[in-house]
Amino acid sequence: QVQMAESGGGLVQAGGSLRLSCAASRSIFSLNHMGWYRRAPGKQRELVASIDNSGTIRYADSVKDRFTISRDNAKNTVYLQMVRLLPEDTAVYYCNTVPIPTTIWGRGTQVTVSS
């Protein structure tokens, strides 16, 4: 049973842009605040952006003013628009519930930013 399916990653040069999408199961999406997490090589997974059901948004300081999270409730989908990407943004990106992620993670989508 797939709960989250991330897509949209790729290889870009520093300064480039990507838009990530995450299609979530309705049972997960409709009842929960959603967030984008990332795990960089050798580092722990971190929450970079979240959006609740009323539209309240929060960002990690490292991505503020560069990343934009949004959700389409009709499509059970959450997006992450990323601009002015930096090499340190290289990571596998996942979506999951916030503040406590579910135990079943999607495969994630790889974002690689070259310098």
mmCIF file of C-alpha atoms in Angstrom:
data_model
loop_
_atom_site.group_PDB
_atom_site.id
_atom_site.type_symbol
_atom_site.label_atom_id
_atom_site.label_comp_id
_atom_site.label_asym_id
_atom_site.label_seq_id
_atom_site.Cartn_x
_atom_site.Cartn_y
_atom_site.Cartn_z
ATOM 1 C CA GLN A 1 0.000 0.000 0.000
ATOM 2 C CA VAL A 2 1.683 3.167 -1.249
ATOM 3 C CA GLN A 3 1.150 6.127 1.031
ATOM 4 C CA MET A 4 3.525 8.689 -0.462
ATOM 5 C CA ALA A 5 5.103 8.845 -3.928
ATOM 6 C CA GLU A 6 7.642 11.566 -4.587
ATOM 7 C CA SER A 7 8.801 12.736 -8.019
ATOM 8 C CA GLY A 8 10.468 15.620 -9.796
ATOM 9 C CA GLY A 9 14.068 15.331 -8.658
ATOM 10 C CA GLY A 10 17.059 15.483 -10.952
ATOM 11 C CA LEU A 11 20.498 16.891 -11.617
ATOM 12 C CA VAL A 12 20.788 20.662 -11.899
ATOM 13 C CA GLN A 13 23.532 23.235 -11.747
ATOM 14 C CA ALA A 14 23.829 25.587 -8.821
ATOM 15 C CA GLY A 15 21.341 28.405 -9.243
ATOM 16 C CA GLY A 16 18.867 26.165 -11.030
ATOM 17 C CA SER A 17 15.315 25.213 -10.120
ATOM 18 C CA LEU A 18 13.254 22.087 -9.604
ATOM 19 C CA ARG A 19 9.683 21.355 -8.628
ATOM 20 C CA LEU A 20 9.002 18.291 -6.538
ATOM 21 C CA SER A 21 5.625 16.603 -6.245
ATOM 22 C CA CYS A 22 4.303 14.145 -3.710
ATOM 23 C CA ALA A 23 1.079 12.240 -4.229
ATOM 24 C CA ALA A 24 -0.209 10.943 -0.930
ATOM 25 C CA SER A 25 -2.939 8.546 0.010
ATOM 26 C CA ARG A 26 -6.133 10.423 0.754
ATOM 27 C CA SER A 27 -6.323 8.914 4.220
ATOM 28 C CA ILE A 28 -2.958 10.431 4.986
ATOM 29 C CA PHE A 29 -3.267 13.740 3.183
ATOM 30 C CA SER A 30 -6.694 14.920 4.247
ATOM 31 C CA LEU A 31 -6.141 14.521 7.976
ATOM 32 C CA ASN A 32 -2.609 15.723 8.357
ATOM 33 C CA HIS A 33 -0.199 18.529 8.096
ATOM 34 C CA MET A 34 2.334 17.634 5.408
ATOM 35 C CA GLY A 35 6.013 18.366 5.053
ATOM 36 C CA TRP A 36 9.065 17.870 2.893
ATOM 37 C CA TYR A 37 12.058 16.232 4.497
ATOM 38 C CA ARG A 38 15.495 15.604 3.069
ATOM 39 C CA ARG A 39 18.440 13.386 3.871
ATOM 40 C CA ALA A 40 21.841 14.469 2.627
ATOM 41 C CA PRO A 41 24.736 12.000 2.415
ATOM 42 C CA GLY A 42 26.119 11.311 5.875
ATOM 43 C CA LYS A 43 23.493 13.433 7.601
ATOM 44 C CA GLN A 44 20.259 12.847 9.444
ATOM 45 C CA ARG A 45 16.924 13.451 7.824
ATOM 46 C CA GLU A 46 15.674 17.010 8.363
ATOM 47 C CA LEU A 47 12.365 18.771 7.869
ATOM 48 C CA VAL A 48 12.736 21.621 5.376
ATOM 49 C CA ALA A 49 9.174 22.820 4.866
ATOM 50 C CA SER A 50 5.692 22.131 6.183
ATOM 51 C CA ILE A 51 2.145 23.192 5.447
ATOM 52 C CA ASP A 52 -0.908 22.546 7.578
ATOM 53 C CA ASN A 53 -4.521 22.145 6.567
ATOM 54 C CA SER A 54 -5.213 25.846 7.062
ATOM 55 C CA GLY A 55 -2.258 26.849 4.895
ATOM 56 C CA THR A 56 0.169 27.831 7.625
ATOM 57 C CA ILE A 57 3.674 27.352 6.283
ATOM 58 C CA ARG A 58 7.038 26.973 7.940
ATOM 59 C CA TYR A 59 10.536 26.659 6.486
ATOM 60 C CA ALA A 60 13.913 25.697 7.772
ATOM 61 C CA ASP A 61 16.251 28.687 7.840
ATOM 62 C CA SER A 62 18.500 27.030 5.273
ATOM 63 C CA VAL A 63 15.799 27.082 2.576
ATOM 64 C CA LYS A 64 13.774 30.158 3.495
ATOM 65 C CA ASP A 65 13.246 32.526 0.553
ATOM 66 C CA ARG A 66 14.349 29.820 -1.900
ATOM 67 C CA PHE A 67 11.812 27.011 -1.414
ATOM 68 C CA THR A 68 8.021 27.274 -1.612
ATOM 69 C CA ILE A 69 5.706 24.553 -0.332
ATOM 70 C CA SER A 70 2.116 24.256 -1.472
ATOM 71 C CA ARG A 71 -0.660 21.685 -1.462
ATOM 72 C CA ASP A 72 -3.557 20.780 -3.716
ATOM 73 C CA ASN A 73 -6.183 19.192 -1.504
ATOM 74 C CA ALA A 74 -8.254 18.047 -4.471
ATOM 75 C CA LYS A 75 -5.314 16.040 -5.794
ATOM 76 C CA ASN A 76 -3.922 14.915 -2.431
ATOM 77 C CA THR A 77 -0.617 16.347 -3.578
ATOM 78 C CA VAL A 78 2.011 18.526 -1.963
ATOM 79 C CA TYR A 79 4.631 20.418 -3.961
ATOM 80 C CA LEU A 80 8.024 21.924 -3.277
ATOM 81 C CA GLN A 81 9.221 24.596 -5.664
ATOM 82 C CA MET A 82 12.959 25.083 -5.281
ATOM 83 C CA VAL A 83 14.885 27.971 -6.817
ATOM 84 C CA ARG A 84 18.467 29.208 -6.512
ATOM 85 C CA LEU A 85 19.550 25.714 -5.618
ATOM 86 C CA LEU A 86 22.860 25.226 -3.844
ATOM 87 C CA PRO A 87 25.190 22.205 -3.782
ATOM 88 C CA GLU A 88 24.265 21.747 -0.118
ATOM 89 C CA ASP A 89 20.673 21.125 -1.187
ATOM 90 C CA THR A 90 21.819 17.793 -2.620
ATOM 91 C CA ALA A 91 19.793 15.102 -0.870
ATOM 92 C CA VAL A 92 17.007 12.613 -1.213
ATOM 93 C CA TYR A 93 13.736 14.443 -0.655
ATOM 94 C CA TYR A 94 10.719 12.813 0.971
ATOM 95 C CA CYS A 95 7.271 13.935 1.966
ATOM 96 C CA ASN A 96 5.502 12.759 5.071
ATOM 97 C CA THR A 97 3.208 13.958 7.802
ATOM 98 C CA VAL A 98 4.198 16.645 10.286
ATOM 99 C CA PRO A 99 5.112 16.910 13.113
ATOM 100 C CA ILE A 100 5.356 13.153 13.511
ATOM 101 C CA PRO A 101 6.073 11.331 10.272
ATOM 102 C CA THR A 102 4.357 8.035 9.559
ATOM 103 C CA THR A 103 6.501 4.943 9.760
ATOM 104 C CA ILE A 104 6.113 4.154 6.069
ATOM 105 C CA TRP A 105 8.291 6.408 3.951
ATOM 106 C CA GLY A 106 8.150 6.705 0.192
ATOM 107 C CA ARG A 107 11.194 6.058 -1.982
ATOM 108 C CA GLY A 108 11.990 9.754 -2.138
ATOM 109 C CA THR A 109 13.347 11.671 -5.091
ATOM 110 C CA GLN A 110 17.022 12.450 -5.579
ATOM 111 C CA VAL A 111 18.066 16.071 -6.007
ATOM 112 C CA THR A 112 21.661 16.647 -7.041
ATOM 113 C CA VAL A 113 23.043 20.155 -7.403
ATOM 114 C CA SER A 114 26.391 20.519 -9.116
ATOM 115 C CA SER A 115 28.692 23.441 -8.432
#
